[in-house]
Amino acid sequence: MTTTGEDHRAALTGPWWWPRRRSAVLDVTLAALSSIECAKQGADFAGGVGLPSGAGLVFGMLVGAVLLVRRRWPVAVVLVAIAVTPAEMGFLLGVVGLYSLAASEAPRRIIAGLAGMSLLGALIVSYVRTEQEAAAGALPAEGWFVLFIALTMSLGLTAPPVLLGLYIGARRRLMESLRERADSLERELQLLAERAEERAEWARSEERTRIAREMHDVVAHRVSLMVVHAAALQAVARKDPEKAVRNAALVGDMGRQALSELREMLGVLRTGEGTVSTAQGAGSVPLAAVGAAAAAAASRAAGDGGVPVGDGPCLADLDELVGQSRVAGMAVVLSVEGELRAYAAAVEQTAFRVVQEALTNVHKHAAGARTHVRLAHRTSEIAMQVENEAPPVDGEGAAARLPSGGNGLVGMRERVSALGGVFVSGPTDSGGFRVSAVIPRGV
């Protein structure tokens, strides 16, 4: 099995310059065989030239032992092999040295130069040796035959180890390149996984925010109207029984609708929890499904049943929305400027939500205040403004005491900013409050 990255580097456990223990064992074995061969050949050479055989034996053993450093200094091994070529010794040394040099990271010009020198030295020695044998009658004496034998022997001792070393070196470099590429891909995959987890966490956070915003639209507006109607019911229960009955009916209808919508959202949440707990374990919730249910419920909440199920609120429902506030006792005036244009569904829904939430805030914080809702259709954008006057000191709705979660303005700003619009809100000089938004047309 091959290793990559840190595992590959951890696998290099050999002593000194050897990458592995088996590589050290192989080189020691080759060096021992080469020493035996060179020692015998050195003794024969020393006896032939009149030197002590012991000197040739020791010299041959030292020359053969050079193979121990073939991985660290292959150039030195080849140079030693070339130097002892005239003594007709070190054939194993020369073959293994050329192979190690060709398989190393040495420049090609050095490999070619030393291989050429080794080929030339082997050719000369082989030619001289063959010619001597031909003169002794052991071989034919023709010159072409002597040259052919010398060339064949020199090529046989030089070309195969060089070619094999070049192949092994190229294969090793390819494997290292693939290993580095695998490490790079592993790091990229890890980075992508981290980024995917970050994007998933961001998506979950965004979906939670969207669910909270949609549920706020469902609960805040409808329940606020319920509280206002309940306060009005309490005020007129004895004075005007018929109006009290109408207010009670409105409160009952709104309560049933709110409960139905909340029950639907919670049902989706429970179903999602059951499904996910089976597949992935408890604790994970399909937020997208809950968000879709919340958006659908909020859409139905916008029109008090007048908007079809699954359709989002649109600008055509503003009259009905304003009418609901009038029924709840708010003095609200709607004015529209410009010609009605075609807008993207998200733009119309956001414009509706801004007006709806602004009216809800008036019910909560300025009950009984006169309110102006202005809508302007422009060439490339739509503008809306909800401004209420200062609330009366003693108003009919002042006793409602509607609580506030402080998220209404934040939700409006998020909606408008998500579409590239501008949202501004703040108190007026007259003691009222103004909410303004401008949204690009989007189509």
GROMACS .gro file of C-alpha atoms in nm, residues 31-343:
model
  313
   31ALA     CA    1   2.842  -0.335  -0.134
   32ALA     CA    2   2.952  -0.671   0.009
   33LEU     CA    3   2.912  -0.847  -0.328
   34SER     CA    4   3.093  -0.563  -0.503
   35SER     CA    5   3.373  -0.575  -0.248
   36ILE     CA    6   3.419  -0.947  -0.304
   37GLU     CA    7   3.422  -0.900  -0.682
   38CYS     CA    8   3.659  -0.602  -0.672
   39ALA     CA    9   3.887  -0.773  -0.420
   40LYS     CA   10   3.933  -1.074  -0.649
   41GLN     CA   11   3.979  -0.857  -0.957
   42GLY     CA   12   4.215  -0.624  -0.767
   43ALA     CA   13   4.431  -0.916  -0.655
   44ASP     CA   14   4.453  -1.046  -1.013
   45PHE     CA   15   4.538  -0.700  -1.146
   46ALA     CA   16   4.804  -0.645  -0.878
   47GLY     CA   17   4.963  -0.981  -0.959
   48GLY     CA   18   4.965  -0.898  -1.330
   49VAL     CA   19   5.149  -0.569  -1.284
   50GLY     CA   20   5.393  -0.698  -1.025
   51LEU     CA   21   5.229  -0.549  -0.713
   52PRO     CA   22   5.154  -0.736  -0.392
   53SER     CA   23   4.828  -0.924  -0.418
   54GLY     CA   24   4.733  -0.811  -0.068
   55ALA     CA   25   4.744  -0.447  -0.175
   56GLY     CA   26   4.516  -0.525  -0.469
   57LEU     CA   27   4.284  -0.719  -0.240
   58VAL     CA   28   4.249  -0.433   0.009
   59PHE     CA   29   4.213  -0.177  -0.268
   60GLY     CA   30   3.941  -0.383  -0.435
   61MET     CA   31   3.748  -0.420  -0.109
   62LEU     CA   32   3.758  -0.043  -0.053
   63VAL     CA   33   3.646   0.027  -0.409
   64GLY     CA   34   3.356  -0.218  -0.386
   65ALA     CA   35   3.242  -0.069  -0.054
   66VAL     CA   36   3.174   0.263  -0.229
   67LEU     CA   37   2.827   0.126  -0.318
   68LEU     CA   38   2.722   0.202   0.039
   69VAL     CA   39   2.686   0.569  -0.057
   70ARG     CA   40   2.519   0.519  -0.395
   71ARG     CA   41   2.195   0.684  -0.279
   72ARG     CA   42   2.371   0.982  -0.118
   73TRP     CA   43   2.650   1.045  -0.372
   74PRO     CA   44   2.577   0.857  -0.697
   75VAL     CA   45   2.815   1.081  -0.896
   76ALA     CA   46   3.108   0.976  -0.676
   77VAL     CA   47   3.022   0.608  -0.722
   78VAL     CA   48   3.020   0.643  -1.103
   79LEU     CA   49   3.348   0.837  -1.101
   80VAL     CA   50   3.514   0.564  -0.894
   81ALA     CA   51   3.379   0.299  -1.132
   82ILE     CA   52   3.517   0.491  -1.431
   83ALA     CA   53   3.853   0.535  -1.258
   84VAL     CA   54   3.901   0.161  -1.198
   85THR     CA   55   3.776   0.059  -1.544
   86PRO     CA   56   4.134   0.024  -1.686
   87ALA     CA   57   4.202  -0.230  -1.413
   88GLU     CA   58   3.911  -0.440  -1.541
   89MET     CA   59   3.741  -0.433  -1.203
   90GLY     CA   60   3.415  -0.305  -1.058
   91PHE     CA   61   3.162  -0.429  -1.317
   92LEU     CA   62   2.886  -0.455  -1.054
   93LEU     CA   63   3.000  -0.121  -0.915
   94GLY     CA   64   2.968   0.042  -1.257
   95VAL     CA   65   2.626  -0.107  -1.340
   96VAL     CA   66   2.468  -0.022  -1.004
   97GLY     CA   67   2.634   0.320  -0.999
   98LEU     CA   68   2.496   0.414  -1.342
   99TYR     CA   69   2.151   0.296  -1.240
  100SER     CA   70   2.163   0.498  -0.917
  101LEU     CA   71   2.286   0.807  -1.103
  102ALA     CA   72   2.014   0.786  -1.369
  103ALA     CA   73   1.744   0.736  -1.106
  104SER     CA   74   1.865   1.027  -0.892
  105GLU     CA   75   1.773   1.396  -0.912
  106ALA     CA   76   2.101   1.483  -1.080
  107PRO     CA   77   2.081   1.710  -1.387
  108ARG     CA   78   2.044   1.532  -1.721
  109ARG     CA   79   2.365   1.681  -1.859
  110ILE     CA   80   2.565   1.525  -1.573
  111ILE     CA   81   2.394   1.189  -1.624
  112ALA     CA   82   2.464   1.203  -1.999
  113GLY     CA   83   2.826   1.309  -1.950
  114LEU     CA   84   2.913   1.040  -1.694
  115ALA     CA   85   2.726   0.773  -1.890
  116GLY     CA   86   2.923   0.871  -2.201
  117MET     CA   87   3.252   0.853  -2.008
  118SER     CA   88   3.158   0.513  -1.870
  119LEU     CA   89   3.062   0.391  -2.218
  120LEU     CA   90   3.390   0.517  -2.363
  121GLY     CA   91   3.597   0.356  -2.088
  122ALA     CA   92   3.414   0.024  -2.120
  123LEU     CA   93   3.453   0.039  -2.501
  124ILE     CA   94   3.827   0.094  -2.478
  125VAL     CA   95   3.883  -0.179  -2.219
  126SER     CA   96   3.657  -0.422  -2.406
  127TYR     CA   97   3.831  -0.348  -2.735
  128VAL     CA   98   4.176  -0.401  -2.588
  129ARG     CA   99   4.067  -0.720  -2.410
  130THR     CA  100   3.895  -0.860  -2.720
  131GLU     CA  101   4.193  -0.779  -2.938
  132GLN     CA  102   4.422  -0.960  -2.696
  133GLU     CA  103   4.201  -1.266  -2.706
  134ALA     CA  104   4.189  -1.248  -3.085
  135ALA     CA  105   4.569  -1.229  -3.099
  136ALA     CA  106   4.584  -1.533  -2.875
  137GLY     CA  107   4.362  -1.723  -3.119
  138ALA     CA  108   4.060  -1.750  -2.894
  139LEU     CA  109   3.850  -1.525  -3.126
  140PRO     CA  110   3.853  -1.439  -3.497
  141ALA     CA  111   4.112  -1.177  -3.575
  142GLU     CA  112   3.901  -0.959  -3.810
  143GLY     CA  113   3.897  -0.595  -3.703
  144TRP     CA  114   3.522  -0.545  -3.755
  145PHE     CA  115   3.447  -0.845  -3.534
  146VAL     CA  116   3.669  -0.714  -3.255
  147LEU     CA  117   3.500  -0.373  -3.275
  148PHE     CA  118   3.153  -0.531  -3.278
  149ILE     CA  119   3.229  -0.739  -2.969
  150ALA     CA  120   3.375  -0.439  -2.784
  151LEU     CA  121   3.083  -0.213  -2.877
  152THR     CA  122   2.829  -0.477  -2.777
  153MET     CA  123   2.993  -0.537  -2.440
  154SER     CA  124   3.026  -0.166  -2.362
  155LEU     CA  125   2.665  -0.096  -2.457
  156GLY     CA  126   2.549  -0.397  -2.258
  157LEU     CA  127   2.727  -0.268  -1.947
  158THR     CA  128   2.610   0.094  -1.989
  159ALA     CA  129   2.276   0.133  -2.168
  160PRO     CA  130   2.048  -0.102  -1.966
  161PRO     CA  131   2.126   0.043  -1.620
  162VAL     CA  132   2.099   0.401  -1.750
  163LEU     CA  133   1.764   0.338  -1.922
  164LEU     CA  134   1.627   0.147  -1.625
  165GLY     CA  135   1.741   0.420  -1.387
  166LEU     CA  136   1.580   0.691  -1.600
  167TYR     CA  137   1.252   0.496  -1.600
  168ILE     CA  138   1.258   0.434  -1.225
  169GLY     CA  139   1.350   0.796  -1.156
  170ALA     CA  140   1.066   0.925  -1.375
  171ARG     CA  141   0.825   0.684  -1.210
  172ARG     CA  142   0.938   0.792  -0.865
  173ARG     CA  143   0.896   1.160  -0.954
  174LEU     CA  144   0.552   1.084  -1.093
  175MET     CA  145   0.453   0.907  -0.773
  176GLU     CA  146   0.580   1.198  -0.566
  177SER     CA  147   0.386   1.438  -0.786
  178LEU     CA  148   0.072   1.231  -0.746
  179ARG     CA  149   0.131   1.211  -0.374
  180GLU     CA  150   0.168   1.589  -0.350
  181ARG     CA  151  -0.142   1.632  -0.561
  182ALA     CA  152  -0.330   1.392  -0.335
  183ASP     CA  153  -0.213   1.590  -0.031
  184SER     CA  154  -0.324   1.912  -0.199
  185LEU     CA  155  -0.662   1.765  -0.287
  186GLU     CA  156  -0.701   1.636   0.067
  187ARG     CA  157  -0.629   1.982   0.205
  188GLU     CA  158  -0.869   2.138  -0.046
  189LEU     CA  159  -1.140   1.888   0.043
  190GLN     CA  160  -1.089   1.960   0.410
  191LEU     CA  161  -1.110   2.332   0.341
  192LEU     CA  162  -1.421   2.282   0.130
  193ALA     CA  163  -1.576   2.074   0.407
  194GLU     CA  164  -1.504   2.348   0.658
  195ARG     CA  165  -1.649   2.609   0.426
  196ALA     CA  166  -1.952   2.391   0.361
  197GLU     CA  167  -2.006   2.357   0.735
  198GLU     CA  168  -1.975   2.734   0.772
  199ARG     CA  169  -2.223   2.789   0.489
  200ALA     CA  170  -2.460   2.534   0.642
  201GLU     CA  171  -2.438   2.706   0.979
  202TRP     CA  172  -2.495   3.042   0.812
  203ALA     CA  173  -2.793   2.898   0.623
  204ARG     CA  174  -2.938   2.758   0.946
  205SER     CA  175  -2.896   3.095   1.115
  206GLU     CA  176  -3.059   3.274   0.823
  207GLU     CA  177  -3.345   3.026   0.820
  208ARG     CA  178  -3.400   3.068   1.194
  209THR     CA  179  -3.412   3.442   1.141
  210ARG     CA  180  -3.660   3.403   0.859
  211ILE     CA  181  -3.879   3.171   1.068
  212ALA     CA  182  -3.874   3.417   1.357
  213ARG     CA  183  -3.963   3.701   1.120
  214GLU     CA  184  -4.251   3.512   0.957
  215MET     CA  185  -4.389   3.391   1.291
  216HIS     CA  186  -4.368   3.747   1.416
  217ASP     CA  187  -4.581   3.854   1.120
  218VAL     CA  188  -4.833   3.581   1.202
  219VAL     CA  189  -4.856   3.646   1.575
  220ALA     CA  190  -4.782   4.013   1.625
  221HIS     CA  191  -5.030   4.166   1.383
  222ARG     CA  192  -5.322   3.936   1.447
  223VAL     CA  193  -5.281   3.913   1.822
  224SER     CA  194  -5.229   4.289   1.844
  225LEU     CA  195  -5.564   4.340   1.673
  226MET     CA  196  -5.717   4.085   1.909
  227VAL     CA  197  -5.593   4.280   2.210
  228VAL     CA  198  -5.718   4.607   2.065
  229HIS     CA  199  -6.060   4.459   1.995
  230ALA     CA  200  -6.069   4.304   2.342
  231ALA     CA  201  -5.994   4.644   2.496
  232ALA     CA  202  -6.266   4.803   2.283
  233LEU     CA  203  -6.502   4.524   2.382
  234GLN     CA  204  -6.436   4.595   2.746
  235ALA     CA  205  -6.500   4.965   2.691
  236VAL     CA  206  -6.832   4.931   2.504
  237ALA     CA  207  -6.971   4.615   2.662
  238ARG     CA  208  -7.236   4.808   2.857
  239LYS     CA  209  -7.279   5.111   2.633
  240ASP     CA  210  -7.322   4.940   2.295
  241PRO     CA  211  -7.400   4.567   2.321
  242GLU     CA  212  -7.423   4.524   1.942
  243LYS     CA  213  -7.076   4.664   1.888
  244ALA     CA  214  -6.952   4.450   2.173
  245VAL     CA  215  -7.090   4.142   2.001
  246ARG     CA  216  -6.918   4.235   1.675
  247ASN     CA  217  -6.588   4.292   1.854
  248ALA     CA  218  -6.621   3.960   2.035
  249ALA     CA  219  -6.685   3.782   1.706
  250LEU     CA  220  -6.379   3.948   1.551
  251VAL     CA  221  -6.166   3.847   1.848
  252GLY     CA  222  -6.288   3.489   1.823
  253ASP     CA  223  -6.222   3.469   1.448
  254MET     CA  224  -5.874   3.614   1.480
  255GLY     CA  225  -5.791   3.383   1.769
  256ARG     CA  226  -5.906   3.075   1.581
  257GLN     CA  227  -5.707   3.177   1.273
  258ALA     CA  228  -5.396   3.247   1.477
  259LEU     CA  229  -5.425   2.911   1.656
  260SER     CA  230  -5.479   2.730   1.326
  261GLU     CA  231  -5.171   2.888   1.171
  262LEU     CA  232  -4.953   2.826   1.473
  263ARG     CA  233  -5.077   2.467   1.494
  264GLU     CA  234  -4.981   2.414   1.130
  265MET     CA  235  -4.631   2.546   1.187
  266LEU     CA  236  -4.582   2.339   1.499
  267GLY     CA  237  -4.714   2.034   1.315
  268VAL     CA  238  -4.450   2.079   1.046
  269LEU     CA  239  -4.189   2.118   1.317
  270ARG     CA  240  -4.295   1.797   1.494
  271THR     CA  241  -4.308   1.603   1.167
  272GLY     CA  242  -3.963   1.728   1.075
  273GLU     CA  243  -3.827   1.631   1.415
  274GLY     CA  244  -3.965   1.277   1.381
  275THR     CA  245  -3.818   1.235   1.034
  276VAL     CA  246  -3.479   1.372   1.124
  277SER     CA  247  -3.453   1.179   1.447
  278THR     CA  248  -3.497   0.858   1.249
  279ALA     CA  249  -3.236   0.946   0.989
  280GLN     CA  250  -2.984   1.161   1.170
  281GLY     CA  251  -3.070   1.172   1.538
  282ALA     CA  252  -3.260   1.418   1.750
  283GLY     CA  253  -3.162   1.782   1.764
  284SER     CA  254  -3.175   1.865   1.395
  285VAL     CA  255  -3.480   2.046   1.255
  286PRO     CA  256  -3.572   2.100   0.889
  287LEU     CA  257  -3.574   2.475   0.920
  288ALA     CA  258  -3.662   2.531   0.555
  289ALA     CA  259  -3.989   2.339   0.593
  290VAL     CA  260  -4.080   2.527   0.908
  291GLY     CA  261  -3.989   2.856   0.742
  292ALA     CA  262  -4.209   2.774   0.445
  293ALA     CA  263  -4.499   2.692   0.675
  294ALA     CA  264  -4.441   3.014   0.869
  295ALA     CA  265  -4.433   3.217   0.548
  296ALA     CA  266  -4.755   3.057   0.427
  297ALA     CA  267  -4.926   3.121   0.760
  298ALA     CA  268  -4.803   3.478   0.765
  299SER     CA  269  -4.937   3.526   0.415
  300ARG     CA  270  -5.281   3.408   0.520
  301ALA     CA  271  -5.260   3.625   0.830
  302ALA     CA  272  -5.212   3.930   0.611
  303GLY     CA  273  -5.556   3.914   0.460
  304ASP     CA  274  -5.770   3.765   0.737
  305GLY     CA  275  -5.861   3.480   0.510
  306GLY     CA  276  -5.894   3.692   0.197
  307VAL     CA  277  -5.565   3.578   0.045
  308PRO     CA  278  -5.559   3.228  -0.103
  309VAL     CA  279  -5.356   2.962   0.078
  310GLY     CA  280  -4.997   2.956  -0.042
  311ASP     CA  281  -5.015   3.306  -0.206
  312GLY     CA  282  -4.809   3.582  -0.050
  313PRO     CA  283  -4.952   3.922   0.040
  314CYS     CA  284  -4.940   4.188  -0.230
  315LEU     CA  285  -5.004   4.559  -0.264
  316ALA     CA  286  -5.365   4.493  -0.363
  317ASP     CA  287  -5.427   4.374  -0.006
  318LEU     CA  288  -5.327   4.707   0.150
  319ASP     CA  289  -5.685   4.836   0.145
  320GLU     CA  290  -5.800   4.535   0.343
  321LEU     CA  291  -5.507   4.568   0.584
  322VAL     CA  292  -5.588   4.934   0.646
  323GLY     CA  293  -5.955   4.841   0.685
  324GLN     CA  294  -5.868   4.598   0.963
  325SER     CA  295  -5.692   4.875   1.152
  326ARG     CA  296  -5.990   5.105   1.102
  327VAL     CA  297  -6.222   4.839   1.243
  328ALA     CA  298  -5.988   4.815   1.542
  329GLY     CA  299  -6.042   5.189   1.606
  330MET     CA  300  -5.737   5.341   1.438
  331ALA     CA  301  -5.784   5.660   1.238
  332VAL     CA  302  -5.574   5.567   0.936
  333VAL     CA  303  -5.561   5.726   0.592
  334LEU     CA  304  -5.416   5.550   0.285
  335SER     CA  305  -5.288   5.759  -0.007
  336VAL     CA  306  -5.134   5.621  -0.326
  337GLU     CA  307  -4.926   5.823  -0.573
  338GLY     CA  308  -4.833   5.722  -0.926
  339GLU     CA  309  -4.961   5.448  -1.149
  340LEU     CA  310  -4.967   5.090  -1.030
  341ARG     CA  311  -4.677   4.896  -1.182
  342ALA     CA  312  -4.568   4.535  -1.200
  343TYR     CA  313  -4.328   4.442  -0.920
   0.00000   0.00000   0.00000
